[in-house]
mmCIF file of C-alpha atoms in Angstrom:
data_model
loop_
_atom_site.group_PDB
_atom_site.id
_atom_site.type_symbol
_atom_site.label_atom_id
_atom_site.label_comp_id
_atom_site.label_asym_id
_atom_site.label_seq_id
_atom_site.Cartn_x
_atom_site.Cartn_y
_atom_site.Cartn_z
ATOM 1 C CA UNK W 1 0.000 0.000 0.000
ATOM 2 C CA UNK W 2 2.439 2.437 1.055
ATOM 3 C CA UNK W 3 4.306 1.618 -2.338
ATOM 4 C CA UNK W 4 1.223 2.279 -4.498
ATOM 5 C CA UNK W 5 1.395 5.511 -2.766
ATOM 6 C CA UNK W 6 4.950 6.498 -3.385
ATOM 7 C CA UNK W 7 4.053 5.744 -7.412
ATOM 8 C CA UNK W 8 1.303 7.763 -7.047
ATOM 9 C CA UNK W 9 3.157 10.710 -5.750
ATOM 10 C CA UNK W 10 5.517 10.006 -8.585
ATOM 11 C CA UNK W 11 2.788 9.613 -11.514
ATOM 12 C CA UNK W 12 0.776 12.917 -10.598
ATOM 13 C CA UNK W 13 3.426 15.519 -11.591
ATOM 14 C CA UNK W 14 4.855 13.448 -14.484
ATOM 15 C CA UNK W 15 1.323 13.288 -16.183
ATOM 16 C CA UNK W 16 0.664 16.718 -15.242
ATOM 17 C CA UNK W 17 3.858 17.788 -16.595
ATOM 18 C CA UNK W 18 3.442 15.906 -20.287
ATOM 19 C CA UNK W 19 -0.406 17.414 -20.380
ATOM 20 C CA UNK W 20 1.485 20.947 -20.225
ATOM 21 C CA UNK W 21 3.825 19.943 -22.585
ATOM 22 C CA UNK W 22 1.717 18.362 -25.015
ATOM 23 C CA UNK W 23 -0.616 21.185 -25.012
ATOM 24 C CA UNK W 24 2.029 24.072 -25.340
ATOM 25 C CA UNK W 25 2.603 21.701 -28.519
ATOM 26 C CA UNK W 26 -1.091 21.845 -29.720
ATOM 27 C CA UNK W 27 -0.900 25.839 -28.852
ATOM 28 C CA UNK W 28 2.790 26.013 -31.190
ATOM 29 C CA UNK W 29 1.086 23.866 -34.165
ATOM 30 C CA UNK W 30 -2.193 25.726 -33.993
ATOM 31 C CA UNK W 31 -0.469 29.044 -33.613
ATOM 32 C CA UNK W 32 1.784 28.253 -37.038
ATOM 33 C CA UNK W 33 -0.779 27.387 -39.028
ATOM 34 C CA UNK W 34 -2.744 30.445 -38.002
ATOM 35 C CA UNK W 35 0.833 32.327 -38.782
ATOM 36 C CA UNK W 36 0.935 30.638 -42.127
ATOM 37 C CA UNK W 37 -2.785 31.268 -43.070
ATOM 38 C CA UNK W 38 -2.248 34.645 -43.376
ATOM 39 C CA UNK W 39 0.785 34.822 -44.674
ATOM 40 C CA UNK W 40 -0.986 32.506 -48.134
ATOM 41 C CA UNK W 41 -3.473 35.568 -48.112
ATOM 42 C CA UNK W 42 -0.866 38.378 -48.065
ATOM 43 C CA UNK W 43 0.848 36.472 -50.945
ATOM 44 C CA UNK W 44 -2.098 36.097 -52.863
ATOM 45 C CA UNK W 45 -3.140 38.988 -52.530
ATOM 46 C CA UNK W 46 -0.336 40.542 -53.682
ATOM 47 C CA UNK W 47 -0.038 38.246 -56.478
ATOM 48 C CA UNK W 48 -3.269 39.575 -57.511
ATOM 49 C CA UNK W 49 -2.216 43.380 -57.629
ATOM 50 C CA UNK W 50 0.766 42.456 -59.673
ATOM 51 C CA UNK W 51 -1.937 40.456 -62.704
ATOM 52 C CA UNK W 52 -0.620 37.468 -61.995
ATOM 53 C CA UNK W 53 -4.081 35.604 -60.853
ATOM 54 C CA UNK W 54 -2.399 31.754 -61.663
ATOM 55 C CA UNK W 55 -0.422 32.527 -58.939
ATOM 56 C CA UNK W 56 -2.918 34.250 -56.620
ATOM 57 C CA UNK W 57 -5.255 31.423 -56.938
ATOM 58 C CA UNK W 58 -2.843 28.810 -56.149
ATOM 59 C CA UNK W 59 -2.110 30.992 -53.366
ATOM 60 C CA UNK W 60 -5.666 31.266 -52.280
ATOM 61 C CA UNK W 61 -5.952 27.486 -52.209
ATOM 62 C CA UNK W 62 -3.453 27.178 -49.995
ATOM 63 C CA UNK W 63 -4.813 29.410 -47.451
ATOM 64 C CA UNK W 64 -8.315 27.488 -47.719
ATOM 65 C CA UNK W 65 -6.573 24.419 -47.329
ATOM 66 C CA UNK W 66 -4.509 25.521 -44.146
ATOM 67 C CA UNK W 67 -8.182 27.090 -42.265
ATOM 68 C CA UNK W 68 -10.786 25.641 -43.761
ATOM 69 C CA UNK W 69 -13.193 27.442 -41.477
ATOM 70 C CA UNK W 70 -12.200 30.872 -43.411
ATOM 71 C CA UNK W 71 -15.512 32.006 -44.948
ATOM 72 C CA UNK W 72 -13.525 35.338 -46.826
ATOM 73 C CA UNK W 73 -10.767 33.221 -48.462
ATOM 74 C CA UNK W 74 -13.806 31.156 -50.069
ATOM 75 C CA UNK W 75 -15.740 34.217 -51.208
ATOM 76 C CA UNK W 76 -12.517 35.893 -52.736
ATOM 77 C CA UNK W 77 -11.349 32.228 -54.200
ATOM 78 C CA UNK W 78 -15.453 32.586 -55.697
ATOM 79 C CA UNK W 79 -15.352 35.520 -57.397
ATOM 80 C CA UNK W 80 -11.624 35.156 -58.745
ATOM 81 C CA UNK W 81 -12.857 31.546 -60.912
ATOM 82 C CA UNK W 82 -16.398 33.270 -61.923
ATOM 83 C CA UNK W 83 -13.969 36.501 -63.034
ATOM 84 C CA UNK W 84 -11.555 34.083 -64.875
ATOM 85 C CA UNK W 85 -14.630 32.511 -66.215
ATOM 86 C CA UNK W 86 -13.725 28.960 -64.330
ATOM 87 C CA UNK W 87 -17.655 28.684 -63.545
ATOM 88 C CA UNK W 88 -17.392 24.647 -62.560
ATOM 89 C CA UNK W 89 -15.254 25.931 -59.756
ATOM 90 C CA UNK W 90 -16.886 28.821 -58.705
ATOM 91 C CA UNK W 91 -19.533 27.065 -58.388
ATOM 92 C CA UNK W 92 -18.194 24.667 -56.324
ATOM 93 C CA UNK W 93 -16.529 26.592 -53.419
ATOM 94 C CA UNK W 94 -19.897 28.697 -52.856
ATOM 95 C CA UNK W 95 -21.837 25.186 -52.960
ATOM 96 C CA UNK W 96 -19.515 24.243 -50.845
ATOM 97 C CA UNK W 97 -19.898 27.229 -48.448
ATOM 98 C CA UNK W 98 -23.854 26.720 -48.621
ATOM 99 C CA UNK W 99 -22.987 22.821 -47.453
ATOM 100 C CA UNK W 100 -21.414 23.991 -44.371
ATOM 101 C CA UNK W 101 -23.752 23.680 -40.896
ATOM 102 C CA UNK W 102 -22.092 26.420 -38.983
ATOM 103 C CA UNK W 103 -22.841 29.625 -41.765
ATOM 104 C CA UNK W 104 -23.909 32.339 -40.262
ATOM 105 C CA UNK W 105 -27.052 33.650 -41.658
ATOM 106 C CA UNK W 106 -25.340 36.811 -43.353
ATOM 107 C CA UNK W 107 -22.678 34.868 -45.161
ATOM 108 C CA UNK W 108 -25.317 32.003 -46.016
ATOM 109 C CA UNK W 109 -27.380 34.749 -48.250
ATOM 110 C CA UNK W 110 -24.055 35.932 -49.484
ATOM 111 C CA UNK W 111 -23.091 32.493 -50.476
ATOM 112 C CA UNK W 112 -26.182 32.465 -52.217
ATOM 113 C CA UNK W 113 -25.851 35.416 -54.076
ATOM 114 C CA UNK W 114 -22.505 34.448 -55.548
ATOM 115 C CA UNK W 115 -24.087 31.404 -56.097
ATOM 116 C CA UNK W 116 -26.648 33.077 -58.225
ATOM 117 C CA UNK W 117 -23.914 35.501 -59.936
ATOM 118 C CA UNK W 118 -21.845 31.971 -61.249
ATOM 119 C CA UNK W 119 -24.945 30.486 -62.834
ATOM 120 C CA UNK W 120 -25.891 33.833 -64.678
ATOM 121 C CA UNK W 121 -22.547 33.972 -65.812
ATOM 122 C CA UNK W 122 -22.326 30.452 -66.848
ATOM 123 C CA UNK W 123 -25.552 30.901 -68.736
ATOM 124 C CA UNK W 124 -27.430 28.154 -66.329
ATOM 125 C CA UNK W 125 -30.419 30.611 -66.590
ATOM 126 C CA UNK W 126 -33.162 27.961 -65.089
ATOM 127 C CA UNK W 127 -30.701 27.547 -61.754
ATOM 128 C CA UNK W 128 -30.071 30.946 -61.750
ATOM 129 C CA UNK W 129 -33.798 31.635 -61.396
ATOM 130 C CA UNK W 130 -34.118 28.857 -58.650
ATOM 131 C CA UNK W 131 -30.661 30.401 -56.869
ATOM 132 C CA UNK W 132 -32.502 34.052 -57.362
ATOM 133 C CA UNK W 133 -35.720 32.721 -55.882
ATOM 134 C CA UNK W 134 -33.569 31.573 -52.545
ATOM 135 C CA UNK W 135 -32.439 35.430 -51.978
ATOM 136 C CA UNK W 136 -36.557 36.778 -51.884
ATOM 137 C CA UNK W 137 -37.127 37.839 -48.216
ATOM 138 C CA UNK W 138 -32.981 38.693 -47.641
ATOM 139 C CA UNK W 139 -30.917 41.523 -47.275
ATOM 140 C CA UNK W 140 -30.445 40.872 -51.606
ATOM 141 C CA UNK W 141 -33.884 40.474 -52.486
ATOM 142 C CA UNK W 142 -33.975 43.763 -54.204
ATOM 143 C CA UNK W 143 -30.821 42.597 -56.535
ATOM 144 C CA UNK W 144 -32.325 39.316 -57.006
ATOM 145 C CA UNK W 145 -35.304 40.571 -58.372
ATOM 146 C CA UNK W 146 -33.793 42.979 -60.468
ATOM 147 C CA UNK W 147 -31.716 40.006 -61.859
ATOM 148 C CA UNK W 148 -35.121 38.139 -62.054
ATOM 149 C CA UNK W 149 -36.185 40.725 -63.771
ATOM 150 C CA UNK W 150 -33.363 41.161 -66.037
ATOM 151 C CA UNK W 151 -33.516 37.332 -66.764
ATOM 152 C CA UNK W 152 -37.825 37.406 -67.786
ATOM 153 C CA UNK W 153 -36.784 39.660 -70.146
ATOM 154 C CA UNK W 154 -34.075 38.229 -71.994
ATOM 155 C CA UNK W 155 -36.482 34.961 -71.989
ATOM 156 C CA UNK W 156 -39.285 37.278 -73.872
ATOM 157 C CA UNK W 157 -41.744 35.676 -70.441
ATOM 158 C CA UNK W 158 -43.624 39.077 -70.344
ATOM 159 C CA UNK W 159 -46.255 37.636 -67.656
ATOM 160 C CA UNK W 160 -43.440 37.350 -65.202
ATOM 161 C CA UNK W 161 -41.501 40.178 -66.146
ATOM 162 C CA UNK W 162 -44.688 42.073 -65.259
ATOM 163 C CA UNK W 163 -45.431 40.346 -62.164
ATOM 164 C CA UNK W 164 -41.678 41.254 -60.421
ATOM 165 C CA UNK W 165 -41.255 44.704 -62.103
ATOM 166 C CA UNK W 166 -44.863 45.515 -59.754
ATOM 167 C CA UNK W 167 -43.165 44.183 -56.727
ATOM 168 C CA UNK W 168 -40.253 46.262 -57.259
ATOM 169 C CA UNK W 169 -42.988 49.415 -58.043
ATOM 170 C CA UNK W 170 -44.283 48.583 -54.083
ATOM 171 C CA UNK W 171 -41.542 47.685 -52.794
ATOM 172 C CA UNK W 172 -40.243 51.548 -53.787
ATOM 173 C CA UNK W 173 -37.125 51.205 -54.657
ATOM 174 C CA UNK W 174 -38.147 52.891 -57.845
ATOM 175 C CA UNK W 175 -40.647 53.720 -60.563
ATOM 176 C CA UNK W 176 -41.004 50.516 -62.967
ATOM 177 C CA UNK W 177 -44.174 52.040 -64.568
ATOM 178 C CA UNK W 178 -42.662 52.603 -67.840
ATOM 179 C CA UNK W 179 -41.291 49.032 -67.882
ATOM 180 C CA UNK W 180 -44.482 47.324 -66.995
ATOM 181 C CA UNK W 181 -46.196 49.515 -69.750
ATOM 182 C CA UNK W 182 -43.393 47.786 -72.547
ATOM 183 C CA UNK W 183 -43.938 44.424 -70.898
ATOM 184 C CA UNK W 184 -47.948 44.823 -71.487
ATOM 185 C CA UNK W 185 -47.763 46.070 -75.000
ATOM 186 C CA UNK W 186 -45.128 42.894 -75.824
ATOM 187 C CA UNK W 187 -48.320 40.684 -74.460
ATOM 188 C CA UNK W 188 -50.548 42.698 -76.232
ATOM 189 C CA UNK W 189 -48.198 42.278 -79.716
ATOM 190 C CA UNK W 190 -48.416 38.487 -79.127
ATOM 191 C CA UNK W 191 -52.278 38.243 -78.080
ATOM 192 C CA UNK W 192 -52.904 40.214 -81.550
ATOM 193 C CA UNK W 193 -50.377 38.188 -83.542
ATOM 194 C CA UNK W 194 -52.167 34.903 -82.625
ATOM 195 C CA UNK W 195 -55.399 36.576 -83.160
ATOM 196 C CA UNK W 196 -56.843 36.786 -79.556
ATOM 197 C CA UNK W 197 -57.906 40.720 -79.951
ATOM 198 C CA UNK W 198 -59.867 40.510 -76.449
ATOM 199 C CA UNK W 199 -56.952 39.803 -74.881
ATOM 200 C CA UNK W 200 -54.802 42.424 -76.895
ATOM 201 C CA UNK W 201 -57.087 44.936 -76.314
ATOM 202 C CA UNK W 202 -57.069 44.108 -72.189
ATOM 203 C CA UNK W 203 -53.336 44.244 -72.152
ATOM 204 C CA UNK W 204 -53.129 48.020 -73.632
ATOM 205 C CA UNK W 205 -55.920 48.930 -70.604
ATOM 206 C CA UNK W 206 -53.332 47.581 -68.516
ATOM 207 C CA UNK W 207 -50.420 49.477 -69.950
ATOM 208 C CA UNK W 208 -52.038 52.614 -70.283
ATOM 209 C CA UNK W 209 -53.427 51.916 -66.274
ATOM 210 C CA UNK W 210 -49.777 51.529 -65.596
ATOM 211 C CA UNK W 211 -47.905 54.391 -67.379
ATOM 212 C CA UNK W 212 -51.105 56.561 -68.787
ATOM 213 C CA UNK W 213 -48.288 59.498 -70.232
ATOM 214 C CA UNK W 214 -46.483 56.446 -71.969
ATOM 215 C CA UNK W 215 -46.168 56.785 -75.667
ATOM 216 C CA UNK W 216 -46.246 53.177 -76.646
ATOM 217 C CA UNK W 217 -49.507 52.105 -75.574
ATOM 218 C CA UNK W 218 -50.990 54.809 -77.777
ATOM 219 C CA UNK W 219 -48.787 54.354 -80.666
ATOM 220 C CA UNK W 220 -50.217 50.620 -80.731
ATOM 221 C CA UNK W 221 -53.768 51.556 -79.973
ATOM 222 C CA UNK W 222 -54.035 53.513 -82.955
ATOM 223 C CA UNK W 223 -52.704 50.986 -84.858
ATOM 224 C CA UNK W 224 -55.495 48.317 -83.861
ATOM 225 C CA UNK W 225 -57.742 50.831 -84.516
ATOM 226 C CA UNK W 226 -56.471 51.401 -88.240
ATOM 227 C CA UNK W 227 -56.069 47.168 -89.317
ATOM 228 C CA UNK W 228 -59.619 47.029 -87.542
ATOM 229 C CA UNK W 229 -61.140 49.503 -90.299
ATOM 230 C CA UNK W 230 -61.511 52.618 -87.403
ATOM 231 C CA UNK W 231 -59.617 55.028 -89.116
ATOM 232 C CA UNK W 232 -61.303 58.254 -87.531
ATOM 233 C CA UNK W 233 -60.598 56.810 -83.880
ATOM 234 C CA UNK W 234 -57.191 55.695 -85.078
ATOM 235 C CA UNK W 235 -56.374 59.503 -85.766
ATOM 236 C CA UNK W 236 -57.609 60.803 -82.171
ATOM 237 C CA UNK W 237 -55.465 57.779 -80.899
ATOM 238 C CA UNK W 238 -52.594 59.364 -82.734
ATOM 239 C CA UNK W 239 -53.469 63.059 -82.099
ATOM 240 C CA UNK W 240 -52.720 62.316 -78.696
ATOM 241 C CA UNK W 241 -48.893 61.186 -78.974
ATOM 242 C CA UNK W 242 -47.971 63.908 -81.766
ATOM 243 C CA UNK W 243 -48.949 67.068 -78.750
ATOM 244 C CA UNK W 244 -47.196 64.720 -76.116
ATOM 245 C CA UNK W 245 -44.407 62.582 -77.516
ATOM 246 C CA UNK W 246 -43.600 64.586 -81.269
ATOM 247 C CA UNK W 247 -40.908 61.925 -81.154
ATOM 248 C CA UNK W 248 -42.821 58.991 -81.202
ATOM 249 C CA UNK W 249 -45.126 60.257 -83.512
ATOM 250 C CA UNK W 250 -42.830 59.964 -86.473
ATOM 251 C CA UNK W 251 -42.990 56.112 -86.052
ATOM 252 C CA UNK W 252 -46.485 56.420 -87.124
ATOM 253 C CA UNK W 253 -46.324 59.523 -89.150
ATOM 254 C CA UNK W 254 -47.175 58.132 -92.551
ATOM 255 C CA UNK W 255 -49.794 55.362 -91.221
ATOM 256 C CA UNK W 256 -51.363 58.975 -89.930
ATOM 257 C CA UNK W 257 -51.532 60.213 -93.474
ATOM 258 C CA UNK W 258 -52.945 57.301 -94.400
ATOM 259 C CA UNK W 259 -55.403 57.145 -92.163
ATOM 260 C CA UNK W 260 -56.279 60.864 -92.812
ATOM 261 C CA UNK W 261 -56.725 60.209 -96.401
ATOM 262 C CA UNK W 262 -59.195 56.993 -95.631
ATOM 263 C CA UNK W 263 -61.587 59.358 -93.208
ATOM 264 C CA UNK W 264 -61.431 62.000 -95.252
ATOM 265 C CA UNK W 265 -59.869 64.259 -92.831
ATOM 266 C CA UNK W 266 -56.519 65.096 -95.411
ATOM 267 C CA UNK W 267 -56.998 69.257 -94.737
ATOM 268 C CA UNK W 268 -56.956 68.898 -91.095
ATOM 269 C CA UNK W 269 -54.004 66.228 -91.287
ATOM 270 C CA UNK W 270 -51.997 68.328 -93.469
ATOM 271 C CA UNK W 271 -51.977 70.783 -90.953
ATOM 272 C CA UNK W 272 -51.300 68.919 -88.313
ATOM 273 C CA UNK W 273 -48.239 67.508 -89.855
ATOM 274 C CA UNK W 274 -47.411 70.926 -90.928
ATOM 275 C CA UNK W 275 -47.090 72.359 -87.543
ATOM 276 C CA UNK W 276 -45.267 69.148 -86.540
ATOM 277 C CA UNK W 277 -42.529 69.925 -88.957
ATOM 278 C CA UNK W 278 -41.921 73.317 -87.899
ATOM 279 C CA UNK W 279 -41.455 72.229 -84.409
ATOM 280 C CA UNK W 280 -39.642 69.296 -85.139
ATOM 281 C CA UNK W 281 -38.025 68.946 -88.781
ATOM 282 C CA UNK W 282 -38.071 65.262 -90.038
ATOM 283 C CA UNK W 283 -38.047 63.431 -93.295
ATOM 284 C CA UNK W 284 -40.957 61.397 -91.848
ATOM 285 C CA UNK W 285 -42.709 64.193 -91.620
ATOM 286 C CA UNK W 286 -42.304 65.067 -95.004
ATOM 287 C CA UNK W 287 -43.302 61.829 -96.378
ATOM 288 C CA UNK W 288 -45.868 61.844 -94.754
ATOM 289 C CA UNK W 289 -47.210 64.601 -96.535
ATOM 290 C CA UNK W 290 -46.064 64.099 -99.609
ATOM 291 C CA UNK W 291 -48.692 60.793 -99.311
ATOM 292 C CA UNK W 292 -51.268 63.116 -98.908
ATOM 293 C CA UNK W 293 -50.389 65.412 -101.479
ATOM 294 C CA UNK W 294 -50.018 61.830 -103.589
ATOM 295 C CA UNK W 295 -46.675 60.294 -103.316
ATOM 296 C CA UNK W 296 -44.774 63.006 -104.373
ATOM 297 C CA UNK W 297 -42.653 65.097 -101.421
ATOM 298 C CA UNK W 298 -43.143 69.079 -102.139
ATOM 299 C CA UNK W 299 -39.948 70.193 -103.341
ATOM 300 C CA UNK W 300 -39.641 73.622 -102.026
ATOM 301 C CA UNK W 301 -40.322 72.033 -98.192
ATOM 302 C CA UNK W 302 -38.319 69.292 -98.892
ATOM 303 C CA UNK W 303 -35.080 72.160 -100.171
ATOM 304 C CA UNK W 304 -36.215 74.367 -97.112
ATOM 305 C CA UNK W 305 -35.581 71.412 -95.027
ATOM 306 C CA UNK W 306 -32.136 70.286 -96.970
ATOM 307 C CA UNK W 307 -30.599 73.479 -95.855
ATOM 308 C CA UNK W 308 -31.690 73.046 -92.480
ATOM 309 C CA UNK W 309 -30.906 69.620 -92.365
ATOM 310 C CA UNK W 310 -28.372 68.635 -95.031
ATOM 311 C CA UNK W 311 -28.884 64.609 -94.450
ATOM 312 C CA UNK W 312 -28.637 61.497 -96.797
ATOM 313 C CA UNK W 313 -32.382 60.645 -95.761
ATOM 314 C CA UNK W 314 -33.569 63.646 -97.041
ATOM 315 C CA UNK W 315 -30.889 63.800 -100.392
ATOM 316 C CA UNK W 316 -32.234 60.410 -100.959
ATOM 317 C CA UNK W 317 -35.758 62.198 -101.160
ATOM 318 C CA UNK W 318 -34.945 64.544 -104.011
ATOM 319 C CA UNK W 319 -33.105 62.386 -105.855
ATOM 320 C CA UNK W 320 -36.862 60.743 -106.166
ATOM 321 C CA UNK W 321 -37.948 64.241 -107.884
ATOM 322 C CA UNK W 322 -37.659 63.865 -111.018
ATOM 323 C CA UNK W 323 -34.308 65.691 -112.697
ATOM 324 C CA UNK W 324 -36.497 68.188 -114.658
ATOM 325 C CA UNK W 325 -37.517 69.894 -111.489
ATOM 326 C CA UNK W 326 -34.351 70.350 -110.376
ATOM 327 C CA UNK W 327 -32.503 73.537 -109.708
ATOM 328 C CA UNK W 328 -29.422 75.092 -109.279
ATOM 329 C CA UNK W 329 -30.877 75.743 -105.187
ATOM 330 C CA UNK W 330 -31.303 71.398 -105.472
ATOM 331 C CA UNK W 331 -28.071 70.509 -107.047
ATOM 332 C CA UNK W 332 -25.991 72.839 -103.969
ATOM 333 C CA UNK W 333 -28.231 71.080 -101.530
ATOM 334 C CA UNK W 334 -27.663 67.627 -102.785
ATOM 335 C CA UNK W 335 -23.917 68.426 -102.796
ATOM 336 C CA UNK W 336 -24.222 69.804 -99.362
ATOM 337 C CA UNK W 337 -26.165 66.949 -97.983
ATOM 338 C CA UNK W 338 -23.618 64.390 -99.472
ATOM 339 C CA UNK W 339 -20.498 66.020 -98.167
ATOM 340 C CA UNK W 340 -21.731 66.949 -94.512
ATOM 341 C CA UNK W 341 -22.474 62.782 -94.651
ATOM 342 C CA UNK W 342 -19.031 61.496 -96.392
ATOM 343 C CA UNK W 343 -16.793 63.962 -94.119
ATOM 344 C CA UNK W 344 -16.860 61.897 -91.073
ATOM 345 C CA UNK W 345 -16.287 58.514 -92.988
ATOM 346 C CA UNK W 346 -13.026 59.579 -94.686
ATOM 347 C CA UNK W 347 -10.605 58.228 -92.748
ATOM 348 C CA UNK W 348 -6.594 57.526 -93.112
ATOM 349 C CA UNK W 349 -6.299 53.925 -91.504
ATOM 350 C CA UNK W 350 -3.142 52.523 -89.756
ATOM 351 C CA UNK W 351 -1.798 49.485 -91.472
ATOM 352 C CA UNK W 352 -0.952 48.027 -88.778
ATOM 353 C CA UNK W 353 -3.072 48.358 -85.817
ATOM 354 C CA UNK W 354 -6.037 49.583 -87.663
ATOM 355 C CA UNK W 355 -6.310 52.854 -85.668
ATOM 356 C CA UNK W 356 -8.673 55.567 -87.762
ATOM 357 C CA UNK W 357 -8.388 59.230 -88.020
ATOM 358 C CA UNK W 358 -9.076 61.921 -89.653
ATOM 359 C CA UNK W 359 -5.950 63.734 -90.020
ATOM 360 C CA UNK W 360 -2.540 62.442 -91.763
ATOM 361 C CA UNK W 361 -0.013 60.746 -88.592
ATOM 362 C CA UNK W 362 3.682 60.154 -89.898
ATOM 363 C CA UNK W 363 3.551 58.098 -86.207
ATOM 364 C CA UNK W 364 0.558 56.205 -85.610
ATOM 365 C CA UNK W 365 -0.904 57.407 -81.986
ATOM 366 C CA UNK W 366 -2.203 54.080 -81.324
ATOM 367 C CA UNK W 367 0.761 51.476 -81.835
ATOM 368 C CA UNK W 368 3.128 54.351 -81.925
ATOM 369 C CA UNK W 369 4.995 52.279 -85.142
ATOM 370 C CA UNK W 370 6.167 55.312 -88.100
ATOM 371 C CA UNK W 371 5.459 55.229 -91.580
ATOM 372 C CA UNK W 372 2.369 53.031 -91.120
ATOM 373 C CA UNK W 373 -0.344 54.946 -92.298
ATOM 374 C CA UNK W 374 -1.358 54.760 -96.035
ATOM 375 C CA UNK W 375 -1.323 58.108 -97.645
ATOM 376 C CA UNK W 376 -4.944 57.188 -99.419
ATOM 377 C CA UNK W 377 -7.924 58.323 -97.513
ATOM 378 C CA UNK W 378 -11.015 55.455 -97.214
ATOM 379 C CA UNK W 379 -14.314 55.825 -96.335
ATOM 380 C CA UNK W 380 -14.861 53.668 -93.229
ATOM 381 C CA UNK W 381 -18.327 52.362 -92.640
#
């Protein structure tokens, strides 16, 4: 007994002292490979300011490998594969991240949005909606349904385009009015186009409800009006956008005329497109009266508006006058209108980096390489 005692005394310190010894161990290992996490970081990072990303990745992974638990290293290991267009592996390290038990909640919905980014960028559309979907009710769900948005339209699915652009609209974080006006007027296109008019004519209530000082829903309004034999109604449609949009109008400016001439309202058209073209000159306007002065553009209005205006569009008009009519006042505004238009496209090009400009450079500006511009002018396009 009294020598199980004696060992006892003996065994008490010795274990004691290798539990301090093996722990000041642990504490030296642990410490290194907290020393050498950072230091993989530093070096990456500094691999990345010098454009060498190889490098910086390879240095990345190593700091992931040596503290797994690192939540930034993954994020900036993310986004430097989706950048480099390595989507597998983006992909990857934020699945990853979304795998792990102890996320926080913050850098969960971040893991999802990167998540989101990769397959957009990828072109995974139908998991980028699903990944967007994840972010509604988040700290991103104003970005994700943007990029829901965004991705609706690029698929042409008007209906949902629609639907999100109205929860942004409450949500406030902006006016979408204009946008869900478009998106209506694309159903109503397609309702007409398969030849379900009640529905066509319910999606223009719905776009002018949504955006009533949009120009689009009454562009297309008269136009229904006009194929549906309602000429008269078709010109009060179309009334309407030339006082507010005189833009817009010209997109419709000769279906006007023609619907002027089929009512027989041609006087009170005339003038209408009169005034129109003193306020804002256009070649649309003008044939748009020449239709209903019978095909042929005035040619005193249309020199008036060559000197104003020396364009191609409207050169391209008198050379439909016949040559007989012409003259001396056409032929100097033809010439005018065709120089003012050719000026711009003759260019000297470099030979060989292709750089364009208008003036003569014995040394290129753009490679910086002599003697490599041709002294023969061309007229880029």
């Amino acid at each position: 007994m009294e020598f199980e005692f004696q060992w006892l005394l003996i065994g008490l310190p010795v274990a004691f002292a290798l539990g301090w010894m093996a722990s000041r161990f642990d504490l030296r290992q642990l410490k290194r490979e907290r020393q050498d996490s950072p230091r993989a970081y530093f070096k990456g990072l500094n691999l990345l300011l010098n454009e060498q990303p190889d490098k910086a990745i390879d240095a990345f992974i190593e700091a992931v490998q040596n503290d797994p638990d690192t939540t930034e290293l993954h994020f900036a290991l993310g986004n430097l594969f989706r950048r480099r267009g390595e989507f597998e592996r983006a992909v990857r390290v934020h699945q990853h991240l979304l795998g792990r038990a102890d996320l926080k909640a913050g850098d969960r919905d971040r893991a999802q949005l990167a998540l989101a980014q990769d397959y957009m960028k990828a072109g995974l559309f139908d998991r980028a909606e699903a990944a967007w979907h994840a972010l509604e009710g988040t700290p991103f769900d104003g970005e994700a349904r943007l990029a829901l948005l965004s991705l609706y339209e690029r698929s042409r699915d008007w209906h949902r385009a629609a639907e999100v652009a109205r929860q942004l609209d409450r949500a406030g974080g902006g006016s979408f009015a204009s946008r869900i006006a478009h998106y209506e007027c694309e159903l109503a296109d397609e309702a007409d186009a398969q030849g379900r008019a009640e529905e066509a004519e319910a999606a223009l209530q719905r776009a002018r409800k949504a955006a009533p000082q949009a120009p689009r829903p009454l562009l297309l309004t008269g136009q229904r009006l006009l194929r549906s034999g309602q000429p008269q109604p078709a010109l009060a449609a179309w009334d309407t956008l030339r006082e507010r949009h005189p833009g817009a109008f010209l997109l419709v400016a000769g279906d006007y005329a023609d619907a002027a001439a089929a009512s027989g309202a041609a006087n009170a058209a005339r003038s209408a497109l009169e005034s129109a073209l003193a306020q804002l000159p256009a070649v649309e306007l003008l044939q748009a009266l020449g239709r209903l002065d019978g095909g042929a553009v005035d040619l005193q209005r249309l020199l008036s508006h060559l000197q104003q205006q020396p364009t191609l569009s409207a050169a391209l008009l008198l050379l439909d006058v016949p040559p007989e009519r012409w003259t001396a006042e056409a032929w100097a505004a033809l010439r005018a209108a065709v120089a003012r238009a050719a000026k711009p496209l003759q260019r000297y090009r470099c030979a060989a980096c292709g750089f364009e400009a208008q003036h003569y450079f014995w040394q290129c500006p753009g490679c910086l390489n002599w003697d490599s511009y041709p002294p023969q002018r061309i007229d880029a396009l």
